[in-house]
PDB file of C-alpha atoms in Angstrom:
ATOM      1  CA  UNK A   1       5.423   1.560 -34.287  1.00  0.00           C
ATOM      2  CA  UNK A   2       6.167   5.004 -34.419  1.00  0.00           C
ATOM      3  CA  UNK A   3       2.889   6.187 -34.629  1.00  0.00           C
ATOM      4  CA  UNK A   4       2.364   4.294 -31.247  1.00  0.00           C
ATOM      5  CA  UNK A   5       5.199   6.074 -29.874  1.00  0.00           C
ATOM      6  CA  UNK A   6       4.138   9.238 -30.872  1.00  0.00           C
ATOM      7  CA  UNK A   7       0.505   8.331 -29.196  1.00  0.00           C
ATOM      8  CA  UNK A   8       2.415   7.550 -25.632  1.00  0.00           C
ATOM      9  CA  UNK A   9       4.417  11.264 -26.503  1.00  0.00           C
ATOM     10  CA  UNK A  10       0.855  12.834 -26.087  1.00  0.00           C
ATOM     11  CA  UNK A  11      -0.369  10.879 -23.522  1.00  0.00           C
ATOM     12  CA  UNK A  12       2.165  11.874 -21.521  1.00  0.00           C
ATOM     13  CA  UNK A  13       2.537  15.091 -22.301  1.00  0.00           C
ATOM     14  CA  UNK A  14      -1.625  15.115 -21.388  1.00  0.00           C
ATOM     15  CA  UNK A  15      -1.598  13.577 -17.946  1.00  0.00           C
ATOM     16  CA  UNK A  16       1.456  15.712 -17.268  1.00  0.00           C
ATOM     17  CA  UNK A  17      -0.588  18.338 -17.574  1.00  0.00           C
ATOM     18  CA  UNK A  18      -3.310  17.457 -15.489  1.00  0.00           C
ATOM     19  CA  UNK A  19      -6.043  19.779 -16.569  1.00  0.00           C
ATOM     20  CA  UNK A  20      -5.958  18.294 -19.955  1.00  0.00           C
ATOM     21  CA  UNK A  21      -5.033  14.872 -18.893  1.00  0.00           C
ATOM     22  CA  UNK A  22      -7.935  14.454 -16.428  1.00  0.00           C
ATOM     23  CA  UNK A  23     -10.597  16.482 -16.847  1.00  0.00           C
ATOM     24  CA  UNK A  24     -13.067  15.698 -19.842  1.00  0.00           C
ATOM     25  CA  UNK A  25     -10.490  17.626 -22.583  1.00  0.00           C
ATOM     26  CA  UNK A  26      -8.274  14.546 -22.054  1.00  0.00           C
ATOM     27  CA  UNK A  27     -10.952  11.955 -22.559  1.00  0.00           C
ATOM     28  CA  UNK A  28     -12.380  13.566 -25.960  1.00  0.00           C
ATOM     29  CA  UNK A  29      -8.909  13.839 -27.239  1.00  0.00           C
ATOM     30  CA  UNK A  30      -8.087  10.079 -26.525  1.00  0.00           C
ATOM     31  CA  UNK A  31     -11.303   8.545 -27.999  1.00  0.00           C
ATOM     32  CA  UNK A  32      -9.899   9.555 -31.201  1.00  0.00           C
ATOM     33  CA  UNK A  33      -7.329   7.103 -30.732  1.00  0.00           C
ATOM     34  CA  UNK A  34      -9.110   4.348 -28.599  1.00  0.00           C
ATOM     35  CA  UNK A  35     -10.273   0.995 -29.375  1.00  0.00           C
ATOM     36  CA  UNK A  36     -13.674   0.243 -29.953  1.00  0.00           C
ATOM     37  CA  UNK A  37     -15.721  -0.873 -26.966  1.00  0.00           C
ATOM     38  CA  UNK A  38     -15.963  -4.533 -26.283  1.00  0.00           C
ATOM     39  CA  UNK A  39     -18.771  -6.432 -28.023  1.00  0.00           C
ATOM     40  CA  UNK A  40     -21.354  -7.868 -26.917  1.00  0.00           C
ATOM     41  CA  UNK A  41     -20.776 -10.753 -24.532  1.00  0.00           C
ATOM     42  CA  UNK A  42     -17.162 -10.530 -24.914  1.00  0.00           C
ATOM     43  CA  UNK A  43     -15.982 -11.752 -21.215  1.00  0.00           C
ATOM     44  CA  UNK A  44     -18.584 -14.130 -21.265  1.00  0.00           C
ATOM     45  CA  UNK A  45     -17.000 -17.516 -19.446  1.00  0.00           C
ATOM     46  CA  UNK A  46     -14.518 -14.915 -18.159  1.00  0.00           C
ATOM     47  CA  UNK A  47     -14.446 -14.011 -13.626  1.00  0.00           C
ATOM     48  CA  UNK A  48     -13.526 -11.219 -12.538  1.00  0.00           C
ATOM     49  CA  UNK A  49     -12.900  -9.189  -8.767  1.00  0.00           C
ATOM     50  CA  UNK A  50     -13.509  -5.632  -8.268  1.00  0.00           C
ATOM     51  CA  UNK A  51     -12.488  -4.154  -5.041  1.00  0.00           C
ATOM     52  CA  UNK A  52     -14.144  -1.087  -3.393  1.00  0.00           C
ATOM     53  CA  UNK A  53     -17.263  -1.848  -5.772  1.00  0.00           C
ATOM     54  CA  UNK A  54     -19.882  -0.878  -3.719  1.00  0.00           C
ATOM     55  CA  UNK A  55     -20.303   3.155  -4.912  1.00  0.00           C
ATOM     56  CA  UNK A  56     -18.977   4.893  -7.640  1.00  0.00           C
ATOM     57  CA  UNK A  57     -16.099   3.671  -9.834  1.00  0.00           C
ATOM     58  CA  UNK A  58     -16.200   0.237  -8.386  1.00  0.00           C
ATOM     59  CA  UNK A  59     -19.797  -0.277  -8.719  1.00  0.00           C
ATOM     60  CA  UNK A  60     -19.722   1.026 -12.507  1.00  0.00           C
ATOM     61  CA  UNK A  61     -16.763  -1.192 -13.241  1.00  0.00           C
ATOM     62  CA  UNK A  62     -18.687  -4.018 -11.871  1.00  0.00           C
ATOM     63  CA  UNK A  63     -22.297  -2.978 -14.049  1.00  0.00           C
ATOM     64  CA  UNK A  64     -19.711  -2.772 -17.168  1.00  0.00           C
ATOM     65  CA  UNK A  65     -17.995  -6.458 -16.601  1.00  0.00           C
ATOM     66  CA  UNK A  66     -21.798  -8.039 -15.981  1.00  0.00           C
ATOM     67  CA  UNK A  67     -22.836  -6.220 -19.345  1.00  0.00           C
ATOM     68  CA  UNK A  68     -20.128  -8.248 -21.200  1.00  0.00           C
ATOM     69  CA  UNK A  69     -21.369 -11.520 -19.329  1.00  0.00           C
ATOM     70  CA  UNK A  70     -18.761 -12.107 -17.433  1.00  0.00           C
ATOM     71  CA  UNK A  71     -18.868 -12.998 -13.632  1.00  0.00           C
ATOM     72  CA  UNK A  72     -18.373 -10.389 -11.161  1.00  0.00           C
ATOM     73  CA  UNK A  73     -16.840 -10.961  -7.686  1.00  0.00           C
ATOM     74  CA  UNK A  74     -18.409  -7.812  -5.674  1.00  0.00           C
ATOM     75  CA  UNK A  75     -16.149  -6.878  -2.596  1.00  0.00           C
ATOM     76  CA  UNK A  76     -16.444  -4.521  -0.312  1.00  0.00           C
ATOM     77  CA  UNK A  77     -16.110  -4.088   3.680  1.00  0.00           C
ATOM     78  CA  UNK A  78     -19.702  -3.737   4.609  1.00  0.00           C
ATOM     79  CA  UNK A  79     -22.537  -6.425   3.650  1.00  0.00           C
ATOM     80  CA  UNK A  80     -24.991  -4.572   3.452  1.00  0.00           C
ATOM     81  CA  UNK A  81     -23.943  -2.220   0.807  1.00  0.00           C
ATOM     82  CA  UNK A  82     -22.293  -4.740  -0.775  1.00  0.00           C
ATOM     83  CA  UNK A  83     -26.113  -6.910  -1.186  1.00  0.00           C
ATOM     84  CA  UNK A  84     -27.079  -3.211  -2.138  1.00  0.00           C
ATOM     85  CA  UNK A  85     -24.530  -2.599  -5.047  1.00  0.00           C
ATOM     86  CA  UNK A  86     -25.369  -6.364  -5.962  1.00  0.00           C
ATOM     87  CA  UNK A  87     -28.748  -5.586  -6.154  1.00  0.00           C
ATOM     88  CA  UNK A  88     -28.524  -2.554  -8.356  1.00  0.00           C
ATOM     89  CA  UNK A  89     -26.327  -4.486 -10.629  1.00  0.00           C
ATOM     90  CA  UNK A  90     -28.791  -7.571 -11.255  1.00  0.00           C
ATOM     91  CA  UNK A  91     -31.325  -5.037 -11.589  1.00  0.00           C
ATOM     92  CA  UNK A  92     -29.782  -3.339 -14.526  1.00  0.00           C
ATOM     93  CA  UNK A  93     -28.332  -5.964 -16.294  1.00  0.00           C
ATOM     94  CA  UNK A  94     -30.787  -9.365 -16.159  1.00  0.00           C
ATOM     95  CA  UNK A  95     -29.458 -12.436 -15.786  1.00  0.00           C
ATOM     96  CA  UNK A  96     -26.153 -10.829 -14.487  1.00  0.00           C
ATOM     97  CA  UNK A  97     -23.762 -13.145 -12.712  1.00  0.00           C
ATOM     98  CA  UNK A  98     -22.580 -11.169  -9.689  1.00  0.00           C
ATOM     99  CA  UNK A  99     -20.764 -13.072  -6.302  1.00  0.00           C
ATOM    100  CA  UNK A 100     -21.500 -11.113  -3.453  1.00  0.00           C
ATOM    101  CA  UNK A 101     -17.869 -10.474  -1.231  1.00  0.00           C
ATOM    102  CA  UNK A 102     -17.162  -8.840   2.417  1.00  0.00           C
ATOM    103  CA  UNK A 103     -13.588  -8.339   2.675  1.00  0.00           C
ATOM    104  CA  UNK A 104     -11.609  -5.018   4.485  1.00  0.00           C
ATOM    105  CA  UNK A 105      -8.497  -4.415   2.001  1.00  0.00           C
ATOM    106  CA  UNK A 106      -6.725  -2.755   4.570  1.00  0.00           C
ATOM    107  CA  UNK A 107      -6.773  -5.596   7.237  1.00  0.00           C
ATOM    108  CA  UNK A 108      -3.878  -8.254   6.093  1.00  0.00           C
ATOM    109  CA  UNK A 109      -5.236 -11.059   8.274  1.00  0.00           C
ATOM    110  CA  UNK A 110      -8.791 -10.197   6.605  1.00  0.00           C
ATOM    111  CA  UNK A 111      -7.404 -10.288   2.901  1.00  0.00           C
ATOM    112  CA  UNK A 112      -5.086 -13.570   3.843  1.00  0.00           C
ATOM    113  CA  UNK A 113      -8.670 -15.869   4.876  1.00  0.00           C
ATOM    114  CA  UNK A 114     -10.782 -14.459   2.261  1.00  0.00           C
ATOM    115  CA  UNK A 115      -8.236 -15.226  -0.300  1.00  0.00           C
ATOM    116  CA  UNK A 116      -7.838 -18.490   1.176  1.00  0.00           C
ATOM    117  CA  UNK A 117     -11.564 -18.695   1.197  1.00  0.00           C
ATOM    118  CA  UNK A 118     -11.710 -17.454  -1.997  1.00  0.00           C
ATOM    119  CA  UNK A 119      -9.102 -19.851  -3.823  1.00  0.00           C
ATOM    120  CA  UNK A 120     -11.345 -22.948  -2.311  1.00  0.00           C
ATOM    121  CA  UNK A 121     -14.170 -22.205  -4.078  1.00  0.00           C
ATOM    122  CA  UNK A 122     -13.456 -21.012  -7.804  1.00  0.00           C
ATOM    123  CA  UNK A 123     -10.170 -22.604 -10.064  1.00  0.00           C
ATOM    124  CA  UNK A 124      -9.135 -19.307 -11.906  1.00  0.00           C
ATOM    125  CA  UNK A 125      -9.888 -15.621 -12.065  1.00  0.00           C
ATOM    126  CA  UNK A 126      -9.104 -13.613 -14.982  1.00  0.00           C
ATOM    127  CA  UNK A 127      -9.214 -10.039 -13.752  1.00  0.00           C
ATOM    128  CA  UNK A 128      -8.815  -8.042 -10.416  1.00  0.00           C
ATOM    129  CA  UNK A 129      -9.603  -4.506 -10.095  1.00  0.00           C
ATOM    130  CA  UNK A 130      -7.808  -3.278  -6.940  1.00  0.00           C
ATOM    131  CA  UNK A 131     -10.155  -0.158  -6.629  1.00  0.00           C
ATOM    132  CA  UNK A 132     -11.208   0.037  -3.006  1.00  0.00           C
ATOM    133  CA  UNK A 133      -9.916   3.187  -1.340  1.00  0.00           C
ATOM    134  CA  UNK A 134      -9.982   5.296   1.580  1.00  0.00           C
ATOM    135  CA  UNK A 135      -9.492   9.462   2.562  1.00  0.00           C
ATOM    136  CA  UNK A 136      -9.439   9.648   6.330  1.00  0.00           C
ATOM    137  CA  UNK A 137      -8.729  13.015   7.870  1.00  0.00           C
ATOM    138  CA  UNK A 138      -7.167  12.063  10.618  1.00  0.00           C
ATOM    139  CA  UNK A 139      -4.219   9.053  11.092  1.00  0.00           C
ATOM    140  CA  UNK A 140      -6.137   6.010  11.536  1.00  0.00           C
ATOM    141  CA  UNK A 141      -4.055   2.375  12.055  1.00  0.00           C
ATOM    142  CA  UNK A 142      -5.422  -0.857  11.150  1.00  0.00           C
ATOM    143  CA  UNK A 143      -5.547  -4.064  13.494  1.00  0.00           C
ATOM    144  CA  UNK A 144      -1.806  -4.848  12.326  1.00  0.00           C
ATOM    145  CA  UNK A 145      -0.688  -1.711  13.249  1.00  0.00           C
ATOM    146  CA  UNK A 146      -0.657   0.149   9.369  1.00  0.00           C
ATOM    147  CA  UNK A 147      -1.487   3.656   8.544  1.00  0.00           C
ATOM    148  CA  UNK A 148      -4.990   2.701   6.927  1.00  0.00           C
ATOM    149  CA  UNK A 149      -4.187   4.234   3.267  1.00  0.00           C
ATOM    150  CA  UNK A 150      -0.780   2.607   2.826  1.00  0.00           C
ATOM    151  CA  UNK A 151      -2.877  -0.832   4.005  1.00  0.00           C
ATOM    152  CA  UNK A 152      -5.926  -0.422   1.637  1.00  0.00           C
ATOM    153  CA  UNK A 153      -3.703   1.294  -1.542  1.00  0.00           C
ATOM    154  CA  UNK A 154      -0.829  -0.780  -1.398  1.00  0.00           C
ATOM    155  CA  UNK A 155      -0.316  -3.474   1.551  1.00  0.00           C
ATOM    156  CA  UNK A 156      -3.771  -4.840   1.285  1.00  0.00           C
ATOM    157  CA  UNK A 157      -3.690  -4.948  -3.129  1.00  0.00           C
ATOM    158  CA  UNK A 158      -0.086  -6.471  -2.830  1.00  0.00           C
ATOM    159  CA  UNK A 159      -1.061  -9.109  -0.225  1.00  0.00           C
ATOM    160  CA  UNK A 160      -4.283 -10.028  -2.701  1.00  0.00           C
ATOM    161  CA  UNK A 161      -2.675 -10.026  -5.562  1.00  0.00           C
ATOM    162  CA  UNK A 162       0.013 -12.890  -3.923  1.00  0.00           C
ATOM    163  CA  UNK A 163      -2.286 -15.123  -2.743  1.00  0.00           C
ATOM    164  CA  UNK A 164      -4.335 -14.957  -5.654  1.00  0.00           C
ATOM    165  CA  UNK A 165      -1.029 -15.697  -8.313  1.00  0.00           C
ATOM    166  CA  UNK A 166      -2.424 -19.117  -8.793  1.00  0.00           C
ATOM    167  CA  UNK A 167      -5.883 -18.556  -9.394  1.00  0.00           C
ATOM    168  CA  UNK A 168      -4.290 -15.799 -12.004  1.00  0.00           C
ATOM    169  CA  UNK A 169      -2.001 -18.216 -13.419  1.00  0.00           C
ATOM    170  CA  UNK A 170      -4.001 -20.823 -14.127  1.00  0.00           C
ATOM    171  CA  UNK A 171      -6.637 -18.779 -15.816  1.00  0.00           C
ATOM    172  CA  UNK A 172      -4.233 -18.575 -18.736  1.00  0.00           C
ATOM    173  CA  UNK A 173      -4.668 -14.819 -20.190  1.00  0.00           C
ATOM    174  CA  UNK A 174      -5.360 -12.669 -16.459  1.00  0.00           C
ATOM    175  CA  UNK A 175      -5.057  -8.739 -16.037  1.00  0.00           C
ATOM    176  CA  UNK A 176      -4.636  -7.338 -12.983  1.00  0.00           C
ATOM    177  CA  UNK A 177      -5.584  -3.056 -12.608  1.00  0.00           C
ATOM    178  CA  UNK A 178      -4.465  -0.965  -9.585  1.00  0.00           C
ATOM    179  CA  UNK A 179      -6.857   2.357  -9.980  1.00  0.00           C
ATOM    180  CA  UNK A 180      -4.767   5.059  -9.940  1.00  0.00           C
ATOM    181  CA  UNK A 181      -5.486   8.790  -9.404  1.00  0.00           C
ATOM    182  CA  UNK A 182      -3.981  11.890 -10.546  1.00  0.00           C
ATOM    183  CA  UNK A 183      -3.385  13.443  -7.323  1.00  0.00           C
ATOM    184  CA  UNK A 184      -0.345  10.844  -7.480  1.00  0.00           C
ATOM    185  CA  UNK A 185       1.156  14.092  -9.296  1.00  0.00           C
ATOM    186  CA  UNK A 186       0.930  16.755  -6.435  1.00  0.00           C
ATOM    187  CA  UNK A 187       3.656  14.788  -3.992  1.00  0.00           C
ATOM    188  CA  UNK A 188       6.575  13.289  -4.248  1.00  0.00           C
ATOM    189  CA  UNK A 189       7.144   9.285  -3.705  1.00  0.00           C
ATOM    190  CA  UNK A 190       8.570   8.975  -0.128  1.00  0.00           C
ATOM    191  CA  UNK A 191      10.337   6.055   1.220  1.00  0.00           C
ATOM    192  CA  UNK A 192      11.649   7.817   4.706  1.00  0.00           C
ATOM    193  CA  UNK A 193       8.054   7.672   6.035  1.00  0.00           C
ATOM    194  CA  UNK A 194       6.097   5.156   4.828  1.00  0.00           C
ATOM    195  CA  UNK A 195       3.734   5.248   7.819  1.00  0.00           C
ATOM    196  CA  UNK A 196       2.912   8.466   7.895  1.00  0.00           C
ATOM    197  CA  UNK A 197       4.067   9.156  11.460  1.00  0.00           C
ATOM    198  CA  UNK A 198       6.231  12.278  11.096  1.00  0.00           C
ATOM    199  CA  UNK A 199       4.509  15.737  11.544  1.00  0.00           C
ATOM    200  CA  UNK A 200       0.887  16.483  11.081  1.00  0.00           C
ATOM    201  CA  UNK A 201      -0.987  13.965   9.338  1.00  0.00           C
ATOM    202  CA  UNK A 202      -2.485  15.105   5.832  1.00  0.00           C
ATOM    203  CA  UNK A 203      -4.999  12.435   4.736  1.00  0.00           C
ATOM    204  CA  UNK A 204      -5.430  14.153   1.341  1.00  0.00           C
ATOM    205  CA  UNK A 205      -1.650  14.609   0.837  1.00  0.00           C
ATOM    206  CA  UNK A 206      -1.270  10.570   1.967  1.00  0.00           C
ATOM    207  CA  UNK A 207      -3.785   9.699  -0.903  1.00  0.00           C
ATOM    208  CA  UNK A 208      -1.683  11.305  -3.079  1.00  0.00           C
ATOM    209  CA  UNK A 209       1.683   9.310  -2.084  1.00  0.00           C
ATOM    210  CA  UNK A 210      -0.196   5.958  -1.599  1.00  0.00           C
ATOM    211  CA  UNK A 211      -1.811   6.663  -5.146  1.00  0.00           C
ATOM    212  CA  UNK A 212       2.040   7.195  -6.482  1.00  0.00           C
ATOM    213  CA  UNK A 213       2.749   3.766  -4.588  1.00  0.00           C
ATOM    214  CA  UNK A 214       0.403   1.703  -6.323  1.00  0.00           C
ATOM    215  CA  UNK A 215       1.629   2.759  -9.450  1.00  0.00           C
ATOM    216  CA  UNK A 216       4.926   1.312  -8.688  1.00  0.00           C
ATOM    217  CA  UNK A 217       4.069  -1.078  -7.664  1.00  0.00           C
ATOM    218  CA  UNK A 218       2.324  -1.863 -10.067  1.00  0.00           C
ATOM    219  CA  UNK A 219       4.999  -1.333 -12.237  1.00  0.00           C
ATOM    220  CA  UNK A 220       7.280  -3.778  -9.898  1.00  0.00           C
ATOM    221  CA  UNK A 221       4.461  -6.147 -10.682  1.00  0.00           C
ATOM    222  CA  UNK A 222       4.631  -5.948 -14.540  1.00  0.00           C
ATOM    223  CA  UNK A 223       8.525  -6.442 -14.161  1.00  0.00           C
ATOM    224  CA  UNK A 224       8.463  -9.397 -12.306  1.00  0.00           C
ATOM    225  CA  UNK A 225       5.909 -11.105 -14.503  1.00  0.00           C
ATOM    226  CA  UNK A 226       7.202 -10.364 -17.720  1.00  0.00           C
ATOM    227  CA  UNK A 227      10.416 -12.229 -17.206  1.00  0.00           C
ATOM    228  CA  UNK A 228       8.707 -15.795 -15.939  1.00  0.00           C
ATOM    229  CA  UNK A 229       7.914 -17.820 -19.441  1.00  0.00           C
ATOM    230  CA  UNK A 230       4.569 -19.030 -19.336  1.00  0.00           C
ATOM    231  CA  UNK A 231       2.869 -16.817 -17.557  1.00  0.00           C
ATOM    232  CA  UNK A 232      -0.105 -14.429 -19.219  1.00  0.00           C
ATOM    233  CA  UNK A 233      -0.701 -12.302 -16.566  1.00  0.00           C
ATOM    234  CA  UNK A 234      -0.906  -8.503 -17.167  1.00  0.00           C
ATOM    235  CA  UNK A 235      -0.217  -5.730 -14.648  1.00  0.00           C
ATOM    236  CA  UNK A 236      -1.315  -2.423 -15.007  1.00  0.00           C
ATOM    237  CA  UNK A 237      -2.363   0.951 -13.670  1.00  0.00           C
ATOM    238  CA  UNK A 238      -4.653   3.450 -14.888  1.00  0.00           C
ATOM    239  CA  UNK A 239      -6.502   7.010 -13.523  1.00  0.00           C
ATOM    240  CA  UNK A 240     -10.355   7.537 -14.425  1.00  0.00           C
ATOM    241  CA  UNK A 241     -10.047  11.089 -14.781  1.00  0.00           C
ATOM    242  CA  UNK A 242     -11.561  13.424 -12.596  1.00  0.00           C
ATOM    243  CA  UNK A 243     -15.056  11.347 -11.460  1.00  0.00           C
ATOM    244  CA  UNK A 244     -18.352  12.653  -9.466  1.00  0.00           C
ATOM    245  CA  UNK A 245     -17.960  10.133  -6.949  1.00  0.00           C
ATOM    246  CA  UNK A 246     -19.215  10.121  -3.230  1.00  0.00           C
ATOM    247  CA  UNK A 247     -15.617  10.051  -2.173  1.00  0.00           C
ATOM    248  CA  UNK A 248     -14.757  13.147  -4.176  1.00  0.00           C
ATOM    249  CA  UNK A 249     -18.224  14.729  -2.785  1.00  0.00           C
ATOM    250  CA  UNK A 250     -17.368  13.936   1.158  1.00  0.00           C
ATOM    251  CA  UNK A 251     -13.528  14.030   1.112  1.00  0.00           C
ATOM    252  CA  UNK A 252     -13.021  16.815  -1.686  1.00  0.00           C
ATOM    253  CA  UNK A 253     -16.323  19.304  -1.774  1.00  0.00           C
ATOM    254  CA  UNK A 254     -14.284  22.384  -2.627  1.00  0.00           C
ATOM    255  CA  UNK A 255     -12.400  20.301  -5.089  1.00  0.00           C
ATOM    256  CA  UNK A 256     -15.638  19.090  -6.725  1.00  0.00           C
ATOM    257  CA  UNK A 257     -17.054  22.328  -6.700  1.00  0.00           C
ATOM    258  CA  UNK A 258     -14.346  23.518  -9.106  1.00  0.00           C
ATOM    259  CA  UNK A 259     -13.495  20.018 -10.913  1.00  0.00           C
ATOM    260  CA  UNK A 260     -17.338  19.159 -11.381  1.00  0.00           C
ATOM    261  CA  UNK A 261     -17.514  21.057 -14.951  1.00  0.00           C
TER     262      UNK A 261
END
């Protein structure tokens, strides 16, 4: 126990820091304390949802869960890249089990029929990724009226994550992963202005605060769960580090120019 205290010490301490925490330091440093990788086959009979899977961390997520023979729901906003992603997957991995999903997080009537949709045609779901994000530049609202990041980091991922309860509950052992970032640690959490409406919209500083959301709420999540007996459902967040991503590339180039080493 208290050499599993003293682990979450240096974690902390790490992501605190950011340049160790994220960049590749923090990554070499942790694997001496990791768990092994999963073996072979070990989700097999296992389903699982990845959001925003249709480029970079989604779409390796996805590859990774098919590679332990589980069954990978593939969602994304556009069809096309979603058959794409699906595509590259089955591709790599033969015989891979991947459900192909068109769904905009950040539209709540959207997310409310494909869960609906969803929860008619499968009986549980052991794992949800809520990856899918968004950068815009400029303050964009969504067709209920929601600043577009606070819809697809935390409206839309709280919404899903409702509606699918059940399918979570009665897969008896679920997880559920909000993907974090550490640009969560260059703003404060605001409550005053949810909506981003006051002064000049920053989309990169709004990432940031809707990045810091989801880890609350994730949090919130985990709290409300752990006190209900009889339900195995696990809620947690978690950053990837600094990733070559074509988000990073078209939203950050200056940033990737510098991080990229």
């Amino acid at each position: 126990m208290r050499f599993t205290r003293v682990l979450g010490v240096i974690d902390d301490a790490l992501d605190r820091s950011v340049v160790l925490g994220y960049t590749k330091i923090g990554s070499r440093l942790r694997r001496t304390w990791w768990p092994e990788d999963p073996r072979p086959k070990a989700m097999a009979g296992k389903r699982v949802l990845v959001t925003g899977a249709t480029a970079g961390i989604g779409e390796a997520i996805a590859r990774s869960f098919a590679e332990l023979d589980a069954t990978v729901h593939l969602l994304g906003r556009n069809a096309d890249k979603v058959a794409h992603s699906a595509g590259v997957i089955r591709r790599a991995v033969p015989g891979a089990m991947v459900v192909e999903e068109v769904c905009d997080v950040s539209d709540l009537d959207a997310v409310r029929a494909w869960c609906e949709d969803l929860s008619g045609r499968i009986e549980e779901l052991h794992g949800v990724v809520h990856n899918a994000g968004a950068m815009p530049m400029e303050r964009i609202e969504t067709p209920q009226g929601h600043e577009t990041q606070l819809a697809c980091h935390v409206l839309g991922p709280h919404l899903m994550t409702d509606r699918l309860f059940p399918l979570l509950r009665d897969a008896h052992g679920a997880s559920v992963v909000f993907m974090a970032s550490g640009g969560m640690y260059t703003t404060p959490l605001s409550v005053d202005d949810l909506e981003s409406k006051s002064g000049d919209y920053n989309g990169v500083r709004v990432y940031a605060r809707t990045k810091r959301m989801q880890v609350v709420l994730a949090e919130a999540w985990a709290r409300r769960l752990s006190g209900v007996s009889g339900y195995d459902i696990r809620v947690e967040s978690m950053h990837p580090g600094w990733v070559e991503t074509p988000g990073v590339a078209d939203a950050l180039p200056l940033f990737r120019v510098v991080t990229r080493p």
